[in-house]
PDB file of C-alpha atoms in Angstrom:
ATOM      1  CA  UNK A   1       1.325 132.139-150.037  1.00  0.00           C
ATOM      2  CA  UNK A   2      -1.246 133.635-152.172  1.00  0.00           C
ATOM      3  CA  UNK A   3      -0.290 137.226-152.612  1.00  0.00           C
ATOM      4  CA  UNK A   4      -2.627 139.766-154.118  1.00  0.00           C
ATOM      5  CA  UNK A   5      -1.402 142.517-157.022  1.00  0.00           C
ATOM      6  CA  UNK A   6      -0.485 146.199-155.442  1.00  0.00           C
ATOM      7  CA  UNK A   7      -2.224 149.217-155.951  1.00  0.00           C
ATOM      8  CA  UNK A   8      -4.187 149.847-159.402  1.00  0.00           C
ATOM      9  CA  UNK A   9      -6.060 153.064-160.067  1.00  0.00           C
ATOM     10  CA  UNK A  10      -9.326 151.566-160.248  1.00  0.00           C
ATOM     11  CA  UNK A  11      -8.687 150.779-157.098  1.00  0.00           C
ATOM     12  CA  UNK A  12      -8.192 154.335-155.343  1.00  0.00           C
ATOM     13  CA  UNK A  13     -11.466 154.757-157.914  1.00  0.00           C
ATOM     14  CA  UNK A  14     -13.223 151.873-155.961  1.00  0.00           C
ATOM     15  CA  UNK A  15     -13.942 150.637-160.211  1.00  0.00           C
ATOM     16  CA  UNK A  16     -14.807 146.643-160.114  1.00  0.00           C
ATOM     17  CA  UNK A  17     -11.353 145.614-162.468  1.00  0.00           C
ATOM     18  CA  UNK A  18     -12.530 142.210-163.132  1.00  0.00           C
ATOM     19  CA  UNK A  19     -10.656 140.584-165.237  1.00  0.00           C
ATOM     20  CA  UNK A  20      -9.781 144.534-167.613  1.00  0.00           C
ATOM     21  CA  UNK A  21      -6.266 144.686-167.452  1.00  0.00           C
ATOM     22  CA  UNK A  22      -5.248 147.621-165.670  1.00  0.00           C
ATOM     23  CA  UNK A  23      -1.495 148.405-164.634  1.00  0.00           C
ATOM     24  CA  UNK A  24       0.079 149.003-161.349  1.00  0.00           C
ATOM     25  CA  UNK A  25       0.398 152.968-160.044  1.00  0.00           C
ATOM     26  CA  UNK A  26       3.525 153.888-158.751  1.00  0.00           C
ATOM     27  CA  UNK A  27       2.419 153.466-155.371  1.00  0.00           C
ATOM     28  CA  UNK A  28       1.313 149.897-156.578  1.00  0.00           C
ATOM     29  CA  UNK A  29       4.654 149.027-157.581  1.00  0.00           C
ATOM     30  CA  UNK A  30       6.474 150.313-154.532  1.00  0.00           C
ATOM     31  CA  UNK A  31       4.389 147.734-152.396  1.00  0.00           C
ATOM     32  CA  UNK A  32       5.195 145.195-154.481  1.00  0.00           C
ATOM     33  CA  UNK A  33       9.463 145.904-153.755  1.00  0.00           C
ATOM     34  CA  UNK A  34       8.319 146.485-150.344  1.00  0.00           C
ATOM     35  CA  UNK A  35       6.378 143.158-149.906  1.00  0.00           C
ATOM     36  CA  UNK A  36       9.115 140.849-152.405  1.00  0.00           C
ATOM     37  CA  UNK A  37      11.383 141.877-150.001  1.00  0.00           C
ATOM     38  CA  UNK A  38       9.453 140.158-147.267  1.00  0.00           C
ATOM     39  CA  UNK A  39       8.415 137.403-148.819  1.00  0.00           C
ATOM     40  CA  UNK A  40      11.666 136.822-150.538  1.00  0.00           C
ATOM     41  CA  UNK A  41      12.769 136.155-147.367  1.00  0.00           C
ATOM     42  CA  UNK A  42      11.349 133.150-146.640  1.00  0.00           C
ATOM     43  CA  UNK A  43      13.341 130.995-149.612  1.00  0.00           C
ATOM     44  CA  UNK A  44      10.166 130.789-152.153  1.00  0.00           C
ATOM     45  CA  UNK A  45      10.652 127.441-154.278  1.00  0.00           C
ATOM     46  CA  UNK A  46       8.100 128.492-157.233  1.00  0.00           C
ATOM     47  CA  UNK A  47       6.212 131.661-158.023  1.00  0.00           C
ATOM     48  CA  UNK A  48       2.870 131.539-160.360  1.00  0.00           C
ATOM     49  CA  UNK A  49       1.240 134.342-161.504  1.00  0.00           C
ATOM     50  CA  UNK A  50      -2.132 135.643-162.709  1.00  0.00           C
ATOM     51  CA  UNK A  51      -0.901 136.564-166.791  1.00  0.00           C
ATOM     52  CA  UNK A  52      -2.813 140.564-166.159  1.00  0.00           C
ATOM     53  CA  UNK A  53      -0.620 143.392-165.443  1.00  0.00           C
ATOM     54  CA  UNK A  54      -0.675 143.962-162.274  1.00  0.00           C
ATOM     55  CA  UNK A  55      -0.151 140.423-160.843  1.00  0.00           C
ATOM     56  CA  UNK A  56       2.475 139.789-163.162  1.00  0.00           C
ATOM     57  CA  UNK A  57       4.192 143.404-162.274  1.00  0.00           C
ATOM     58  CA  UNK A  58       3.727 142.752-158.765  1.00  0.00           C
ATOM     59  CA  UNK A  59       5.059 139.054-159.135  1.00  0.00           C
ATOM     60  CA  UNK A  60       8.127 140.237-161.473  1.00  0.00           C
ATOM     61  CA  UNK A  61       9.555 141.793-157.662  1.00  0.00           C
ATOM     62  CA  UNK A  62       9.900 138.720-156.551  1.00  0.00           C
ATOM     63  CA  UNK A  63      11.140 137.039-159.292  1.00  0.00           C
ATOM     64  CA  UNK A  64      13.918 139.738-159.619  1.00  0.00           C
ATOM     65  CA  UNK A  65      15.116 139.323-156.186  1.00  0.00           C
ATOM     66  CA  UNK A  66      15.076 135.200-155.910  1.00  0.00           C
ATOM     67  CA  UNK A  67      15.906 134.619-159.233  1.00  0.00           C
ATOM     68  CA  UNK A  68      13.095 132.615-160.004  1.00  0.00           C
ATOM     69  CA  UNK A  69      11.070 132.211-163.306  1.00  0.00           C
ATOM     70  CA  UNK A  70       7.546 133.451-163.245  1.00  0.00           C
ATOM     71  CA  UNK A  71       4.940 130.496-164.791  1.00  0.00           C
ATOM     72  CA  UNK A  72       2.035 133.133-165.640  1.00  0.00           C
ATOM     73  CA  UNK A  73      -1.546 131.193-165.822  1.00  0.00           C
ATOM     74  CA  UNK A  74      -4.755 132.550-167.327  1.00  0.00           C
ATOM     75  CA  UNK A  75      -6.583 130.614-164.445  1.00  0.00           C
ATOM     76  CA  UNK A  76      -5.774 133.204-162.067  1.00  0.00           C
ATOM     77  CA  UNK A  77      -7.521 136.077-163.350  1.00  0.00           C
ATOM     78  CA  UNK A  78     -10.108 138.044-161.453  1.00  0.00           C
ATOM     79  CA  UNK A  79     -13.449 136.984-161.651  1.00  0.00           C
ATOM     80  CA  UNK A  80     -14.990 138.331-164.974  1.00  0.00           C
ATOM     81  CA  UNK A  81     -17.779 140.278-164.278  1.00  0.00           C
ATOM     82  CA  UNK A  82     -19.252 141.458-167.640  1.00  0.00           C
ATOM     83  CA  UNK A  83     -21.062 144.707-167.188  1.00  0.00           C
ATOM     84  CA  UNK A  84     -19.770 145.617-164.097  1.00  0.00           C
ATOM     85  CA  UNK A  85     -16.434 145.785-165.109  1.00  0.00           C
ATOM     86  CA  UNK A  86     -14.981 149.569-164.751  1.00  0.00           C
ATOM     87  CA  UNK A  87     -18.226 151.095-163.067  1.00  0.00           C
ATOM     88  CA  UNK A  88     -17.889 152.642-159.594  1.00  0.00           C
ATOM     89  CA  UNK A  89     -19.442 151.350-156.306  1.00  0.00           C
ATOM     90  CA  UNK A  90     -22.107 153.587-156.239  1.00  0.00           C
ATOM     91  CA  UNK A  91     -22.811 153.089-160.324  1.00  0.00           C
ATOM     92  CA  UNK A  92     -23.620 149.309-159.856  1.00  0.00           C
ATOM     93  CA  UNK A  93     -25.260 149.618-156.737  1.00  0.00           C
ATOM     94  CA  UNK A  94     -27.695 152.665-158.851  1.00  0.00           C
ATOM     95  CA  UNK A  95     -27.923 149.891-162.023  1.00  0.00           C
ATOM     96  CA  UNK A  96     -27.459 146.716-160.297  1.00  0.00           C
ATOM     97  CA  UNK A  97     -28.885 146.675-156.975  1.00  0.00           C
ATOM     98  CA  UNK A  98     -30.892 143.691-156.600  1.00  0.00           C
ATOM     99  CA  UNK A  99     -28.171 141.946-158.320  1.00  0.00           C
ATOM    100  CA  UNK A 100     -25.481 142.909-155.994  1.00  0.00           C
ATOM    101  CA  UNK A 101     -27.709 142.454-153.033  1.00  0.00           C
ATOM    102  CA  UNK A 102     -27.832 138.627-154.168  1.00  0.00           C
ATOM    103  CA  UNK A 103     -24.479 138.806-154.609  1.00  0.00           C
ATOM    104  CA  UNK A 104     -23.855 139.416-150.749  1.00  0.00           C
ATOM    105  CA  UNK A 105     -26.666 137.561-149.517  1.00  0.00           C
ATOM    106  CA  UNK A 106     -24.567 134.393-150.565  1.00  0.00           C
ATOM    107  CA  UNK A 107     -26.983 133.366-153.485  1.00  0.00           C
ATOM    108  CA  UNK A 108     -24.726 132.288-156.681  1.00  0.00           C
ATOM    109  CA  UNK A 109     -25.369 135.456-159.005  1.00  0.00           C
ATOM    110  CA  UNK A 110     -23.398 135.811-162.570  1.00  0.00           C
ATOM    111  CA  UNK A 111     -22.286 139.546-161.789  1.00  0.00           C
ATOM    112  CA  UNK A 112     -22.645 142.250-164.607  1.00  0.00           C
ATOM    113  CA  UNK A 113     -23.609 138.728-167.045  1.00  0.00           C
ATOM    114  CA  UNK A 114     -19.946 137.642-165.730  1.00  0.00           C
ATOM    115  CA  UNK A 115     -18.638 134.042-163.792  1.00  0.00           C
ATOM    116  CA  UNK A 116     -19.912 132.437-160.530  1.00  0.00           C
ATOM    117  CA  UNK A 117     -17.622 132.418-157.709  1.00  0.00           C
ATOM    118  CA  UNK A 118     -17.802 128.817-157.905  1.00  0.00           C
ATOM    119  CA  UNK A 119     -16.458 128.763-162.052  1.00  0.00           C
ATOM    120  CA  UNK A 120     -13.476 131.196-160.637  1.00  0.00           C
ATOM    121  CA  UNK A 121     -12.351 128.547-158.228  1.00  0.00           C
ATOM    122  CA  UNK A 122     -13.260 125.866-160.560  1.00  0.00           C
ATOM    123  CA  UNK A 123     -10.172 127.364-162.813  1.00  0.00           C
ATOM    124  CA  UNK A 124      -8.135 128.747-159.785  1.00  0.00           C
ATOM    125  CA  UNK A 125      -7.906 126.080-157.290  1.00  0.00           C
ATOM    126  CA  UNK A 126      -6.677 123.286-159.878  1.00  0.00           C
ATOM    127  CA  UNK A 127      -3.440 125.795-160.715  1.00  0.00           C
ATOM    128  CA  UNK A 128      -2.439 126.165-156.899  1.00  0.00           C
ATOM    129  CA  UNK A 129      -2.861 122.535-156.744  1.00  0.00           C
ATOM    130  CA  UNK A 130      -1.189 121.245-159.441  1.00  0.00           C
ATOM    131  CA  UNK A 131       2.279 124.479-158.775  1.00  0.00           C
ATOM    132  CA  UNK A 132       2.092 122.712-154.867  1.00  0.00           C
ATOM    133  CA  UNK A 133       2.240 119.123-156.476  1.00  0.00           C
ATOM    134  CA  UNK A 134       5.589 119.954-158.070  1.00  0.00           C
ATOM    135  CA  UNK A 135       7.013 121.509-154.400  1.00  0.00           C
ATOM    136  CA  UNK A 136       9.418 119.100-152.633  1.00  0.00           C
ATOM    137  CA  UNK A 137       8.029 118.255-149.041  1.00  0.00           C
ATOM    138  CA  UNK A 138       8.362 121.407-146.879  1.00  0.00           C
ATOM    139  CA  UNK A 139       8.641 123.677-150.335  1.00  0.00           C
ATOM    140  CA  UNK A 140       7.086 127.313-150.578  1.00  0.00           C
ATOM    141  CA  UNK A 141       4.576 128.350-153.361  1.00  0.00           C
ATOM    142  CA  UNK A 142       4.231 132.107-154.095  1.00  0.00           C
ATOM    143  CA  UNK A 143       0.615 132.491-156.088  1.00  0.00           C
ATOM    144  CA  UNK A 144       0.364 136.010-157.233  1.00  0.00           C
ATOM    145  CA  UNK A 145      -3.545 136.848-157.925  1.00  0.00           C
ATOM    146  CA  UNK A 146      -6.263 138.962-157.300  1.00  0.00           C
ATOM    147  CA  UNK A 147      -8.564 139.294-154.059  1.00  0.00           C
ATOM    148  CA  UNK A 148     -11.996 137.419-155.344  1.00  0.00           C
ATOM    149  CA  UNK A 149      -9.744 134.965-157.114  1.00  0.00           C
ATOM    150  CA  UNK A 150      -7.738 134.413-153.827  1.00  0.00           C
ATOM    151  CA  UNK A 151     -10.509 134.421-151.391  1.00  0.00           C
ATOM    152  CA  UNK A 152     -12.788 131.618-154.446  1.00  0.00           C
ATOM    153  CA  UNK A 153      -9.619 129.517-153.916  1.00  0.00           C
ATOM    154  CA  UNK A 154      -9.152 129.924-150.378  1.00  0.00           C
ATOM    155  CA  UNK A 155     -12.805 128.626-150.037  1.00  0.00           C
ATOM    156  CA  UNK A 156     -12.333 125.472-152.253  1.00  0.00           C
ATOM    157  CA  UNK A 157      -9.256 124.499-150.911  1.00  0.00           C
ATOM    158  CA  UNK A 158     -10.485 124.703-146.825  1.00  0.00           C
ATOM    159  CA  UNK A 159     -13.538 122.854-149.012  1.00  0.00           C
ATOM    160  CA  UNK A 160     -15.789 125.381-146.920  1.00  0.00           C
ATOM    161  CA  UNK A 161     -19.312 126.085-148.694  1.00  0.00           C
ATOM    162  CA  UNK A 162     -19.879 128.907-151.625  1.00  0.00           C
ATOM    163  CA  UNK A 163     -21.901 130.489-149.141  1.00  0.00           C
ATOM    164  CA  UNK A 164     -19.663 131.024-146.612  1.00  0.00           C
ATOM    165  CA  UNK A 165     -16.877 132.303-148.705  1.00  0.00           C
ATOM    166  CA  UNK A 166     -17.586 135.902-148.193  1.00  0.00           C
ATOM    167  CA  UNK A 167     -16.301 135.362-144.786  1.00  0.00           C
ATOM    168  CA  UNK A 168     -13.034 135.565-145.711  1.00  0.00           C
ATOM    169  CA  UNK A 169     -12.260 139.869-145.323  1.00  0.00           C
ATOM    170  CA  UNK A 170     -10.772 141.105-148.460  1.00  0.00           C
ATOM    171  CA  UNK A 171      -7.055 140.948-149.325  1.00  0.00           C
ATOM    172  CA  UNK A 172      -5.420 144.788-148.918  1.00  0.00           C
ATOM    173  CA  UNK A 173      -3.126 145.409-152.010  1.00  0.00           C
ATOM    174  CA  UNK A 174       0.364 143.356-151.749  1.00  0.00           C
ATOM    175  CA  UNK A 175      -0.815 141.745-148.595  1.00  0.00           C
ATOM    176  CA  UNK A 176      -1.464 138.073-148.864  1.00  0.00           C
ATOM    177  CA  UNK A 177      -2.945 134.743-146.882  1.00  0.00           C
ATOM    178  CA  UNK A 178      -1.318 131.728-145.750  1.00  0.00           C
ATOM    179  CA  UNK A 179      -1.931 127.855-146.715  1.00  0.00           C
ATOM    180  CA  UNK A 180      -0.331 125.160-145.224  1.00  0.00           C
ATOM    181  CA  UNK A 181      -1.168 121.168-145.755  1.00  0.00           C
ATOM    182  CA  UNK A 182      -2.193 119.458-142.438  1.00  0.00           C
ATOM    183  CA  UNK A 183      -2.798 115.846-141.426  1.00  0.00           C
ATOM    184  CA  UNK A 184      -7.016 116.354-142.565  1.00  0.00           C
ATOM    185  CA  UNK A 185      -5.881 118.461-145.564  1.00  0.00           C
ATOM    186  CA  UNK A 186      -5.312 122.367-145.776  1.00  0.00           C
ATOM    187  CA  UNK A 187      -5.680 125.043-143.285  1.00  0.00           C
ATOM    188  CA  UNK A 188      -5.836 128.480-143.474  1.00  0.00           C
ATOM    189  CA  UNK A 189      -2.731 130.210-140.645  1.00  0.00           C
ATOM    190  CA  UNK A 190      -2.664 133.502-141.752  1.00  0.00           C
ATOM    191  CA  UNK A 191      -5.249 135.865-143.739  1.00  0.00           C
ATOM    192  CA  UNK A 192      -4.150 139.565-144.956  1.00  0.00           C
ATOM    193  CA  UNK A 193      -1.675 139.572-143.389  1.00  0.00           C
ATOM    194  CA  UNK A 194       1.451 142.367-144.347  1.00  0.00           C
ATOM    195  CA  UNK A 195       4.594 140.692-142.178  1.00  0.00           C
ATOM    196  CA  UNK A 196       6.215 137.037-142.403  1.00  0.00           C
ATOM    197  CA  UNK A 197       4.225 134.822-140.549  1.00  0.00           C
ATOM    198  CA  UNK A 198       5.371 133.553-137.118  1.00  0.00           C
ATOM    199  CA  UNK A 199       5.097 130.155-135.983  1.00  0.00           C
ATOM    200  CA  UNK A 200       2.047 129.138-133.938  1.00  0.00           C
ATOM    201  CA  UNK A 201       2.757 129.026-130.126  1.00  0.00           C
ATOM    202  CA  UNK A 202       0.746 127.310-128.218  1.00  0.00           C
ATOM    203  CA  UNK A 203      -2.579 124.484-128.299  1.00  0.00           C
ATOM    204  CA  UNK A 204      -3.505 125.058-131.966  1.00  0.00           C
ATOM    205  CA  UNK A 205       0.520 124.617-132.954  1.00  0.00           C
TER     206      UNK A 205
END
């Protein structure tokens, strides 16, 4: 399960957080209780966290209701995006169009002087991998991140090209994607999604 962070208010201010360590609102933290509840229901076996704020607010939830220490890991932090960090939309769109017109034509563009997608997963995917190592067969893995971090991973692990990553639609706050191991490796069953998952009926079960 990777699970993005609730509600920050750079986010209501549509301000590119990078990796600026901004807290939870309130409104933030009560999606966080609302979603740990959820998710706590399905027996988690390990929780990791990104170490800023508001992943490791949002993860502390879960923790609270299953008990369950929190390993926190600087290789889940949102992409760092250098000068872009804490402007608006509109403000790097005015300063950095071409830039961010790269950026979303797929081309491999250091935002604001910051990483490439590819570094993020390069430092993200390796954490998920080695927390799902330590899982008995069957176990569940809560990753608590951020939504470029979780869709860079997402990418690497489905092995899918850099180009194609911005495929995968944002992560709304507290909502989260599902990863499960099949016989030719991982697959993706669930994307931003806000309820438990249900089991596949049918041909693609």
């Amino acid at each position: 399960m990777l699970w993005r962070h609730g509600q920050t208010a750079w986010n209501l201010e549509q301000r590119f957080q990078g990796n600026t360590d901004i807290e939870l609102t309130e409104t933030g933290l009560a999606q966080a209780r609302r979603s740990a509840r959820l998710l706590a229901a399905l027996s988690p076996d390990a929780i990791v966290s990104s170490d800023l704020r508001r992943a490791a607010a949002t993860a502390a939830e879960l923790a609270a209701l299953t008990g369950l220490p929190v390993t926190h890991d600087k290789g889940l932090q949102e992409t760092y995006a250098g000068h872009w960090q804490g402007l608006t939309h509109e403000e790097i769109l005015a300063s950095y169009g071409e830039q961010y017109a790269a950026w979303k034509r797929g081309e491999p563009v250091r935002r604001g002087g910051g990483e490439l997608e590819t570094e993020v997963a390069d430092r993200a995917a390796p954490v998920v991998l080695a927390a799902a190592d330590e899982l008995a067969d069957g176990g569940v893995l809560v990753v608590v991140s951020h939504g470029g971090t979780i869709r860079t991973t997402i990418g690497r692990l489905l092995g899918l090209d850099p180009l194609t990553w911005e495929s995968l639609g944002g992560l709304s706050n507290c909502c989260w994607s599902v990863l499960g191991e099949g016989a030719r490796g991982w697959r993706l069953t669930e994307h931003n999604a806000g309820t438990l998952p249900e089991p596949v009926l049918g041909d693609d079960a």
